[in-house]
Amino acid sequence: MIGFASGWYPERSAGSGTRGRSLGGLPYCYHLHFLARQAIPSPGLMHPRRPEGFDGLGYRGGREEPGGFAAKPDLGHWVSTPPDIPGSRNLHWGEKTPQFAAGSPLGAAGFNEDSYIGGGGASSEQLNRFAGFGIGLASLFTENVLAHPCIVLRRQCQVNYHAKHYHLTPFTVINIMYSINKAQGPRALWKGMGSTFIVQGITLGAEGIISEFTPLPREISYKWSPKQIGGHLLLKGLTYVIAMPFYSASLIETVQSEIIRDNPGILDCLKEGIGRAMGFGVPHSKRLLPLLALTFPTVLHGVLHYVISSIVQKIVLFLLKKENAPSISTENSGSVQSMLDAYFPELIANFAASLCADVMLYPLETVLHRLHIQGTRTIIDNTDLGYEVLPINTQYEGMRDCINTIKREEGMLGFYKGFGAVVVQYTLHVAVLQFTKILYSTLLQNVS
């Protein structure tokens, strides 16, 4: 999986539309964002103390009652809608944070903070926020750590033009993973993981800096225009260009065989990326393609991955909202299962979006990886046997020549080498999320 194209998921911002998806995959900052959110008290729990009749600049007074401010039960116009962050207790369908029902523990406590602290609703809310934190942490761990062996083997299969076995099914992928692990040890399947995080950090920083010093929008509002979308996609393209040499260095680290590889340093990805951009460092062969020749396929893949995943996410969220809206409105707000289910719609949408984009763009990703690895004197594992090494000696002249060569020498299925690793990766992700959901659902049921 290309690190920065799959990296991340659009978020919903309060009243501002969809926040831009960054590079990487993989979903990394998105989850860090909402994990950090868990430690912040929700706006729905901080009860406003405003006098009755207060309406901004038009306020003309209001009398305070002995027991506190005379606040109406309907405070919908005072409660702002927080970002729709998976795992947050404020993740509800619709644009407004729903108020507590009269029969719920928080609704019964009224707006007195002391009674809320001493009431039984505090433990329930803490448990649900803890459940959201755990579910998000499990998703983050699966995407960036547990699934890394699948990414390693997937990339090795994609760049191995010698391979006779294409590993299109998960069964052959698991078998070759076992062979490589037996011959070289566990490190062979976890190599290059640190460099993928470095690439994600570089892309995030580059996108933030460019958006701060240019008029290019990092987010797209609901009232979008073609000019705004064009500027947003241009920002994404520039971010991919900046991260491109570091992505090449990260790709080499993940496919290089552990047999002939020295112990790499944590910052080797940065050093190699800068050397690739400046034209110095480790000597390469004359077949090495210049970064200018890699710019178009890299930007094309990144932008298409972002556009496809964003569209699929919107569609899935809309379908889930349409399907679950009646049940959510009729269920008791204190139901443990209904509150737990509120954490999953965006995780499901993000999962489906990333899966669809990876599957649709897999042939383009194969071409992209072969162009990046050419001329770098990289030696990879033999994905047919699992205990030998092979050199990469391709001589593609560019993107079009690479496509024609793969089609002529390896057939159309040559573009899908290692596709079984994608099946294993997303199956593992689904299993971990489902297991985490069942675990926290059982825990909350027992506590309640």
Short mmCIF file of C-alpha atoms in Angstrom, two decimals:
data_model
loop_
_atom_site.label_atom_id
_atom_site.label_comp_id
_atom_site.label_asym_id
_atom_site.label_seq_id
_atom_site.Cartn_x
_atom_site.Cartn_y
_atom_site.Cartn_z
CA MET A 1 0.00 0.00 0.00
CA ILE A 2 1.38 3.35 -0.90
CA GLY A 3 2.06 5.04 2.38
CA PHE A 4 0.77 8.49 1.81
CA ALA A 5 -2.12 7.76 -0.43
CA SER A 6 -3.87 5.49 1.89
CA GLY A 7 -3.10 7.24 4.93
CA TRP A 8 -5.89 9.08 5.78
CA TYR A 9 -9.44 9.71 6.18
CA PRO A 10 -11.51 12.79 5.74
CA GLU A 11 -13.00 14.14 8.88
CA ARG A 12 -16.14 16.08 9.36
CA SER A 13 -15.58 19.50 10.77
CA ALA A 14 -18.21 21.46 12.60
CA GLY A 15 -20.06 23.40 9.98
CA SER A 16 -17.08 23.45 7.65
CA GLY A 17 -17.52 20.29 5.64
CA THR A 18 -14.93 17.68 4.94
CA ARG A 19 -11.42 18.06 6.13
CA GLY A 20 -8.86 17.05 3.59
CA ARG A 21 -7.38 13.64 3.55
CA SER A 22 -3.66 13.57 3.99
CA LEU A 23 -1.11 11.11 2.67
CA GLY A 24 -0.44 7.92 4.25
CA GLY A 25 -2.85 5.56 4.57
CA LEU A 26 -3.21 4.79 5.94
CA PRO A 27 -5.58 6.62 8.68
CA TYR A 28 -3.00 7.52 11.12
CA CYS A 29 -3.46 11.23 11.97
CA TYR A 30 -7.16 10.83 11.78
CA HIS A 31 -7.01 8.36 14.65
CA LEU A 32 -4.46 10.39 16.57
CA HIS A 33 -6.83 13.32 16.29
CA PHE A 34 -9.77 11.52 17.81
CA LEU A 35 -7.67 9.64 20.37
CA ALA A 36 -6.46 12.94 21.70
CA ARG A 37 -10.10 14.04 21.72
CA GLN A 38 -10.97 11.42 24.32
CA ALA A 39 -9.06 13.28 27.02
CA ILE A 40 -11.00 16.50 26.44
CA PRO A 41 -14.39 16.90 28.11
CA SER A 42 -17.15 16.84 25.59
CA PRO A 43 -19.01 20.11 24.91
CA GLY A 44 -22.21 18.23 25.61
CA LEU A 45 -21.05 17.65 29.19
CA MET A 46 -20.11 21.25 29.97
CA HIS A 47 -23.48 22.79 30.70
CA PRO A 48 -23.79 26.44 29.70
CA ARG A 49 -24.71 28.92 32.40
CA ARG A 50 -26.45 31.66 30.47
CA PRO A 51 -29.42 33.74 31.58
CA GLU A 52 -32.75 33.22 29.96
CA GLY A 53 -33.35 35.57 27.10
CA PHE A 54 -29.68 35.90 26.17
CA ASP A 55 -29.45 36.10 22.40
CA GLY A 56 -26.01 37.50 21.65
CA LEU A 57 -25.87 41.20 20.83
CA GLY A 58 -29.61 41.52 21.24
CA TYR A 59 -29.56 40.63 24.93
CA ARG A 60 -31.69 42.96 27.02
CA GLY A 61 -31.50 41.27 30.39
CA GLY A 62 -32.81 38.26 32.18
CA ARG A 63 -33.51 37.55 35.79
CA GLU A 64 -31.52 34.96 37.65
CA GLU A 65 -33.53 32.47 39.69
CA PRO A 66 -32.49 31.51 43.24
CA GLY A 67 -31.48 28.02 42.21
CA GLY A 68 -29.32 29.19 39.30
CA PHE A 69 -29.91 30.70 35.92
CA ALA A 70 -33.31 30.11 34.45
CA ALA A 71 -32.23 27.88 31.59
CA LYS A 72 -34.69 26.21 29.31
CA PRO A 73 -34.47 22.46 28.88
CA ASP A 74 -33.92 22.92 25.13
CA LEU A 75 -30.39 24.27 24.88
CA GLY A 76 -29.84 23.20 21.28
CA HIS A 77 -28.87 26.71 20.20
CA TRP A 78 -26.17 26.91 22.91
CA VAL A 79 -24.56 23.53 22.28
CA SER A 80 -22.18 23.70 19.34
CA THR A 81 -21.67 20.63 17.18
CA PRO A 82 -18.20 19.17 17.75
CA PRO A 83 -16.24 17.43 14.99
CA ASP A 84 -17.61 14.00 14.14
CA ILE A 85 -14.74 11.98 15.52
CA PRO A 86 -15.07 8.19 15.71
CA GLY A 87 -14.95 7.11 19.32
CA SER A 88 -16.18 10.44 20.61
CA ARG A 89 -19.42 10.43 22.59
CA ASN A 90 -20.63 13.29 20.39
CA LEU A 91 -20.70 11.17 17.24
CA HIS A 92 -24.40 11.22 16.37
CA TRP A 93 -26.32 11.36 13.17
CA GLY A 94 -27.26 14.86 12.14
CA GLU A 95 -25.64 18.24 12.52
CA LYS A 96 -26.60 19.00 16.12
CA THR A 97 -25.55 17.30 19.31
CA PRO A 98 -28.71 15.61 20.64
CA GLN A 99 -29.85 16.61 24.10
CA PHE A 100 -30.25 14.13 26.91
CA ALA A 101 -33.66 12.57 27.22
CA ALA A 102 -35.70 13.14 30.29
CA GLY A 103 -35.43 9.52 31.33
CA SER A 104 -31.68 9.26 30.86
CA PRO A 105 -29.32 9.53 33.82
CA LEU A 106 -27.91 12.83 32.66
CA GLY A 107 -31.30 14.25 31.85
CA ALA A 108 -32.60 13.34 35.28
CA ALA A 109 -29.70 15.08 36.94
CA GLY A 110 -30.69 18.33 35.33
CA PHE A 111 -28.12 21.04 34.71
CA ASN A 112 -26.58 21.02 38.13
CA GLU A 113 -22.97 19.93 37.70
CA ASP A 114 -22.71 18.71 41.26
CA SER A 115 -25.57 16.30 40.84
CA TYR A 116 -23.99 15.09 37.58
CA ILE A 117 -20.68 14.38 39.23
CA GLY A 118 -22.31 12.46 42.01
CA GLY A 119 -24.82 10.69 39.77
CA GLY A 120 -24.61 7.34 38.07
CA GLY A 121 -24.24 8.87 34.60
CA ALA A 122 -20.59 9.76 35.15
CA SER A 123 -19.35 6.18 35.15
CA SER A 124 -21.47 5.34 32.12
CA GLU A 125 -20.08 8.24 30.13
CA GLN A 126 -16.51 7.44 31.16
CA LEU A 127 -16.95 3.81 30.13
CA ASN A 128 -18.34 4.76 26.75
CA ARG A 129 -15.52 7.22 26.12
CA PHE A 130 -13.10 4.49 27.17
CA ALA A 131 -14.76 2.12 24.70
CA GLY A 132 -14.38 4.65 21.91
CA PHE A 133 -10.73 5.15 22.80
CA GLY A 134 -10.09 1.40 22.76
CA ILE A 135 -11.85 0.86 19.43
CA GLY A 136 -9.91 3.68 17.81
CA LEU A 137 -6.63 2.46 19.28
CA ALA A 138 -7.29 -1.03 17.93
CA SER A 139 -7.96 0.38 14.46
CA LEU A 140 -4.78 2.48 14.60
CA PHE A 141 -2.71 -0.49 15.75
CA THR A 142 -4.12 -2.76 13.05
CA GLU A 143 -3.58 -0.34 10.16
CA ASN A 144 -0.06 0.75 11.05
CA VAL A 145 1.50 -2.15 12.97
CA LEU A 146 -0.36 -5.43 12.73
CA ALA A 147 -0.93 -5.17 8.96
CA HIS A 148 2.66 -4.15 8.16
CA PRO A 149 3.78 -7.69 7.16
CA CYS A 150 1.01 -7.67 4.54
CA ILE A 151 2.31 -4.36 3.19
CA VAL A 152 5.88 -5.69 3.05
CA LEU A 153 4.95 -8.84 1.11
CA ARG A 154 2.53 -6.93 -1.10
CA ARG A 155 5.24 -4.53 -2.22
CA GLN A 156 7.80 -7.29 -2.73
CA CYS A 157 5.37 -9.16 -4.98
CA GLN A 158 4.59 -6.01 -6.94
CA VAL A 159 8.22 -5.24 -7.81
CA ASN A 160 9.24 -8.88 -8.42
CA TYR A 161 9.03 -9.23 -12.18
CA HIS A 162 10.80 -12.64 -11.95
CA ALA A 163 7.98 -14.24 -9.94
CA LYS A 164 6.08 -17.16 -11.44
CA HIS A 165 3.62 -17.28 -8.53
CA TYR A 166 1.43 -14.16 -8.44
CA HIS A 167 -0.05 -14.76 -4.96
CA LEU A 168 -3.53 -13.63 -5.90
CA THR A 169 -5.18 -15.49 -3.02
CA PRO A 170 -4.64 -15.13 0.73
CA PHE A 171 -3.71 -18.82 1.08
CA THR A 172 -0.48 -18.57 -0.91
CA VAL A 173 0.34 -15.27 0.81
CA ILE A 174 0.12 -16.83 4.27
CA ASN A 175 2.28 -19.73 3.11
CA ILE A 176 5.06 -17.50 1.76
CA MET A 177 4.92 -15.33 4.89
CA TYR A 178 5.56 -18.42 6.97
CA SER A 179 8.48 -19.44 4.74
CA ILE A 180 10.13 -16.01 4.93
CA ASN A 181 9.64 -15.84 8.69
CA LYS A 182 11.14 -19.32 9.11
CA ALA A 183 14.19 -18.53 6.94
CA GLN A 184 14.98 -14.98 8.10
CA GLY A 185 13.17 -14.43 11.37
CA PRO A 186 10.30 -12.11 12.35
CA ARG A 187 12.27 -8.95 11.45
CA ALA A 188 11.94 -9.80 7.77
CA LEU A 189 8.21 -9.00 7.84
CA TRP A 190 8.44 -5.86 10.00
CA LYS A 191 11.20 -4.02 8.17
CA GLY A 192 10.65 -0.41 7.15
CA MET A 193 7.78 0.21 9.58
CA GLY A 194 9.49 3.23 11.15
CA SER A 195 10.06 4.83 7.75
CA THR A 196 6.35 4.64 6.94
CA PHE A 197 5.60 6.75 10.02
CA ILE A 198 8.29 9.23 8.98
CA VAL A 199 6.68 9.59 5.54
CA GLN A 200 3.29 10.19 7.13
CA GLY A 201 4.76 12.86 9.40
CA ILE A 202 6.46 14.60 6.48
CA THR A 203 3.28 14.66 4.42
CA LEU A 204 1.24 16.04 7.31
CA GLY A 205 3.76 18.75 8.01
CA ALA A 206 4.09 19.67 4.33
CA GLU A 207 0.33 19.94 3.89
CA GLY A 208 -0.03 22.12 6.97
CA ILE A 209 2.80 24.46 6.00
CA ILE A 210 1.60 24.86 2.40
CA SER A 211 -1.97 25.55 3.48
CA GLU A 212 -0.77 28.17 5.99
CA PHE A 213 1.35 30.14 3.52
CA THR A 214 -0.82 29.78 0.43
CA PRO A 215 -4.53 30.33 -0.30
CA LEU A 216 -4.95 26.64 -1.09
CA PRO A 217 -7.74 25.28 1.15
CA ARG A 218 -7.02 22.34 3.41
CA GLU A 219 -10.73 21.73 3.88
CA ILE A 220 -13.74 21.85 1.57
CA SER A 221 -16.87 23.45 2.91
CA TYR A 222 -20.40 22.33 2.10
CA LYS A 223 -20.78 25.38 -0.14
CA TRP A 224 -17.96 24.26 -2.39
CA SER A 225 -17.04 25.60 -5.79
CA PRO A 226 -14.96 24.15 -8.65
CA LYS A 227 -12.21 26.65 -7.82
CA GLN A 228 -12.12 25.51 -4.20
CA ILE A 229 -11.95 21.83 -5.17
CA GLY A 230 -9.22 22.55 -7.70
CA GLY A 231 -7.17 24.40 -5.09
CA HIS A 232 -7.67 21.59 -2.58
CA LEU A 233 -6.51 18.92 -5.04
CA LEU A 234 -3.55 21.09 -5.99
CA LEU A 235 -2.58 21.20 -2.32
CA LYS A 236 -2.71 17.41 -2.19
CA GLY A 237 -0.61 17.12 -5.34
CA LEU A 238 2.09 19.45 -3.99
CA THR A 239 2.18 17.44 -0.77
CA TYR A 240 2.74 14.22 -2.70
CA VAL A 241 5.57 15.82 -4.66
CA ILE A 242 7.36 16.93 -1.47
CA ALA A 243 6.99 13.48 0.12
CA MET A 244 8.00 11.61 -3.06
CA PRO A 245 11.77 11.15 -2.43
CA PHE A 246 11.13 10.04 1.15
CA TYR A 247 8.50 7.61 -0.05
CA SER A 248 11.05 6.11 -2.46
CA ALA A 249 13.47 5.62 0.45
CA SER A 250 10.73 4.04 2.57
CA LEU A 251 9.77 1.71 -0.29
CA ILE A 252 13.36 0.49 -0.57
CA GLU A 253 13.50 -0.23 3.17
CA THR A 254 10.32 -2.31 3.06
CA VAL A 255 11.29 -4.49 0.07
CA GLN A 256 15.05 -4.86 0.68
CA SER A 257 15.89 -8.41 1.76
CA GLU A 258 16.86 -8.84 5.40
CA ILE A 259 19.62 -11.26 4.37
CA ILE A 260 21.89 -8.61 2.80
CA ARG A 261 20.60 -5.61 4.68
CA ASP A 262 22.57 -3.81 7.38
CA ASN A 263 20.94 -2.58 10.55
CA PRO A 264 19.28 0.64 9.37
CA GLY A 265 19.03 3.71 11.55
CA ILE A 266 15.77 5.38 12.43
CA LEU A 267 16.59 8.47 10.36
CA ASP A 268 18.01 6.62 7.34
CA CYS A 269 14.76 7.31 5.49
CA LEU A 270 15.31 11.06 5.91
CA LYS A 271 18.95 10.83 4.84
CA GLU A 272 18.20 8.70 1.79
CA GLY A 273 15.24 10.88 0.80
CA ILE A 274 17.28 14.07 0.94
CA GLY A 275 20.09 12.34 -0.98
CA ARG A 276 17.62 11.20 -3.65
CA ALA A 277 16.24 14.72 -4.00
CA MET A 278 19.67 16.41 -4.07
CA GLY A 279 21.35 13.82 -6.26
CA PHE A 280 23.95 12.54 -3.79
CA GLY A 281 24.29 9.71 -1.29
CA VAL A 282 24.29 5.99 -2.12
CA PRO A 283 25.38 5.47 -5.75
CA HIS A 284 22.66 4.23 -8.06
CA SER A 285 22.74 2.72 -11.52
CA LYS A 286 22.16 4.60 -14.73
CA ARG A 287 18.70 3.05 -14.95
CA LEU A 288 17.53 5.16 -12.01
CA LEU A 289 14.62 7.31 -13.13
CA PRO A 290 14.80 11.02 -12.21
CA LEU A 291 12.23 12.34 -9.77
CA LEU A 292 10.73 14.43 -12.55
CA ALA A 293 9.77 11.24 -14.39
CA LEU A 294 8.15 9.90 -11.20
CA THR A 295 6.15 13.03 -10.45
CA PHE A 296 3.19 12.36 -12.74
CA PRO A 297 2.48 8.72 -11.70
CA THR A 298 3.01 9.58 -8.03
CA VAL A 299 0.63 12.55 -8.05
CA LEU A 300 -1.87 10.70 -10.24
CA HIS A 301 -2.04 7.76 -7.85
CA GLY A 302 -2.24 9.94 -4.76
CA VAL A 303 -4.96 12.25 -6.05
CA LEU A 304 -7.07 9.40 -7.47
CA HIS A 305 -6.77 7.46 -4.21
CA TYR A 306 -7.91 10.51 -2.25
CA VAL A 307 -10.83 11.28 -4.58
CA ILE A 308 -12.10 7.68 -4.74
CA SER A 309 -11.85 7.11 -1.00
CA SER A 310 -13.58 10.43 -0.24
CA ILE A 311 -16.49 9.65 -2.57
CA VAL A 312 -16.91 6.11 -1.24
CA GLN A 313 -16.80 7.34 2.35
CA LYS A 314 -19.54 9.88 1.69
CA ILE A 315 -21.74 7.25 0.04
CA VAL A 316 -21.27 4.71 2.83
CA LEU A 317 -21.95 7.31 5.54
CA PHE A 318 -25.12 8.38 3.72
CA LEU A 319 -26.36 4.79 3.44
CA LEU A 320 -25.59 4.04 7.07
CA LYS A 321 -27.32 7.23 8.15
CA LYS A 322 -30.39 6.41 6.09
CA GLU A 323 -30.52 2.85 7.43
CA ASN A 324 -29.88 3.58 11.11
CA ALA A 325 -31.64 6.91 11.58
CA PRO A 326 -35.07 5.40 12.48
CA SER A 327 -33.62 2.93 14.99
CA ILE A 328 -31.41 5.58 16.59
CA SER A 329 -34.33 7.97 17.06
CA THR A 330 -36.52 5.31 18.71
CA GLU A 331 -33.96 3.56 20.92
CA ASN A 332 -33.36 4.59 24.47
CA SER A 333 -30.43 6.99 24.68
CA GLY A 334 -29.10 5.06 27.66
CA SER A 335 -28.83 1.79 25.75
CA VAL A 336 -25.28 0.48 25.92
CA GLN A 337 -25.47 -1.14 22.51
CA SER A 338 -26.84 1.94 20.78
CA MET A 339 -24.13 4.13 22.28
CA LEU A 340 -21.46 1.63 21.30
CA ASP A 341 -22.81 1.39 17.76
CA ALA A 342 -22.45 5.15 17.42
CA TYR A 343 -18.67 4.76 17.30
CA PHE A 344 -18.62 2.51 14.25
CA PRO A 345 -20.28 4.28 11.26
CA GLU A 346 -17.26 6.40 10.37
CA LEU A 347 -14.83 3.57 11.04
CA ILE A 348 -16.86 1.38 8.68
CA ALA A 349 -16.99 4.16 6.09
CA ASN A 350 -13.24 4.76 6.31
CA PHE A 351 -12.57 1.04 6.03
CA ALA A 352 -14.77 0.68 2.93
CA ALA A 353 -13.27 3.82 1.35
CA SER A 354 -9.68 2.68 1.79
CA LEU A 355 -10.49 -0.85 0.58
CA CYS A 356 -12.23 0.37 -2.60
CA ALA A 357 -9.43 2.79 -3.44
CA ASP A 358 -6.72 0.17 -2.90
CA VAL A 359 -8.50 -2.41 -5.05
CA MET A 360 -9.31 -0.01 -7.89
CA LEU A 361 -5.82 1.49 -8.03
CA TYR A 362 -3.81 -1.68 -7.41
CA PRO A 363 -2.53 -1.95 -11.03
CA LEU A 364 -1.40 1.70 -10.97
CA GLU A 365 0.30 1.13 -7.63
CA THR A 366 2.22 -1.83 -9.09
CA VAL A 367 3.51 0.36 -11.92
CA LEU A 368 4.38 3.15 -9.50
CA HIS A 369 6.39 0.88 -7.21
CA ARG A 370 8.37 -0.60 -10.10
CA LEU A 371 9.29 2.84 -11.36
CA HIS A 372 10.38 3.99 -7.89
CA ILE A 373 12.53 0.91 -7.25
CA GLN A 374 14.26 0.80 -10.64
CA GLY A 375 17.98 1.56 -10.59
CA THR A 376 18.30 1.59 -6.80
CA ARG A 377 20.40 -1.65 -6.66
CA THR A 378 17.74 -3.23 -4.44
CA ILE A 379 17.80 -6.97 -3.71
CA ILE A 380 14.48 -8.49 -2.65
CA ASP A 381 13.32 -11.85 -1.29
CA ASN A 382 12.31 -14.57 -3.70
CA THR A 383 8.54 -14.58 -3.29
CA ASP A 384 8.30 -17.96 -5.02
CA LEU A 385 10.47 -19.82 -2.52
CA GLY A 386 10.90 -17.57 0.52
CA TYR A 387 14.56 -18.38 1.18
CA GLU A 388 16.51 -16.84 -1.73
CA VAL A 389 17.15 -13.30 -2.96
CA LEU A 390 16.74 -11.67 -6.35
CA PRO A 391 18.10 -8.43 -7.86
CA ILE A 392 15.88 -5.81 -9.49
CA ASN A 393 17.25 -5.08 -12.98
CA THR A 394 14.34 -3.52 -14.82
CA GLN A 395 14.87 -1.07 -17.67
CA TYR A 396 11.59 0.78 -18.00
CA GLU A 397 11.80 4.08 -19.83
CA GLY A 398 8.75 5.52 -18.14
CA MET A 399 5.17 4.89 -17.06
CA ARG A 400 3.85 3.93 -20.50
CA ASP A 401 6.74 1.57 -21.21
CA CYS A 402 6.27 -0.08 -17.81
CA ILE A 403 2.58 -0.70 -18.48
CA ASN A 404 3.24 -2.16 -21.93
CA THR A 405 6.07 -4.37 -20.67
CA ILE A 406 4.04 -5.84 -17.81
CA LYS A 407 1.13 -6.51 -20.13
CA ARG A 408 3.35 -8.18 -22.73
CA GLU A 409 5.60 -10.28 -20.47
CA GLU A 410 3.41 -11.04 -17.42
CA GLY A 411 -0.13 -10.65 -18.69
CA MET A 412 -2.94 -8.62 -17.19
CA LEU A 413 -2.67 -10.52 -13.91
CA GLY A 414 0.87 -9.21 -13.60
CA PHE A 415 -0.60 -5.92 -12.43
CA TYR A 416 -2.20 -7.77 -9.48
CA LYS A 417 0.82 -9.61 -8.10
CA GLY A 418 0.52 -9.88 -4.33
CA PHE A 419 -3.19 -9.03 -4.30
CA GLY A 420 -3.79 -11.77 -1.75
CA ALA A 421 -1.92 -9.64 0.79
CA VAL A 422 -4.62 -6.98 0.45
CA VAL A 423 -7.26 -9.59 1.25
CA VAL A 424 -5.33 -10.71 4.34
CA GLN A 425 -4.74 -7.11 5.44
CA TYR A 426 -8.36 -6.00 5.35
CA THR A 427 -9.66 -9.30 6.70
CA LEU A 428 -7.37 -8.87 9.68
CA HIS A 429 -8.61 -5.30 10.13
CA VAL A 430 -12.25 -6.39 10.15
CA ALA A 431 -11.53 -9.18 12.62
CA VAL A 432 -9.73 -6.88 15.06
CA LEU A 433 -12.46 -4.23 14.94
CA GLN A 434 -15.21 -6.79 15.42
CA PHE A 435 -13.38 -8.47 18.29
CA THR A 436 -12.82 -5.10 19.96
CA LYS A 437 -16.48 -4.19 19.57
CA ILE A 438 -17.64 -7.47 21.12
CA LEU A 439 -15.15 -7.13 23.96
CA TYR A 440 -16.22 -3.61 24.93
CA SER A 441 -19.89 -4.40 24.43
CA THR A 442 -19.59 -7.31 26.87
CA LEU A 443 -17.63 -5.16 29.31
CA LEU A 444 -20.20 -2.35 29.26
CA GLN A 445 -23.09 -4.77 29.60
CA ASN A 446 -21.52 -6.37 32.68
CA VAL A 447 -20.74 -3.03 34.30
CA SER A 448 -24.17 -1.57 33.63
#
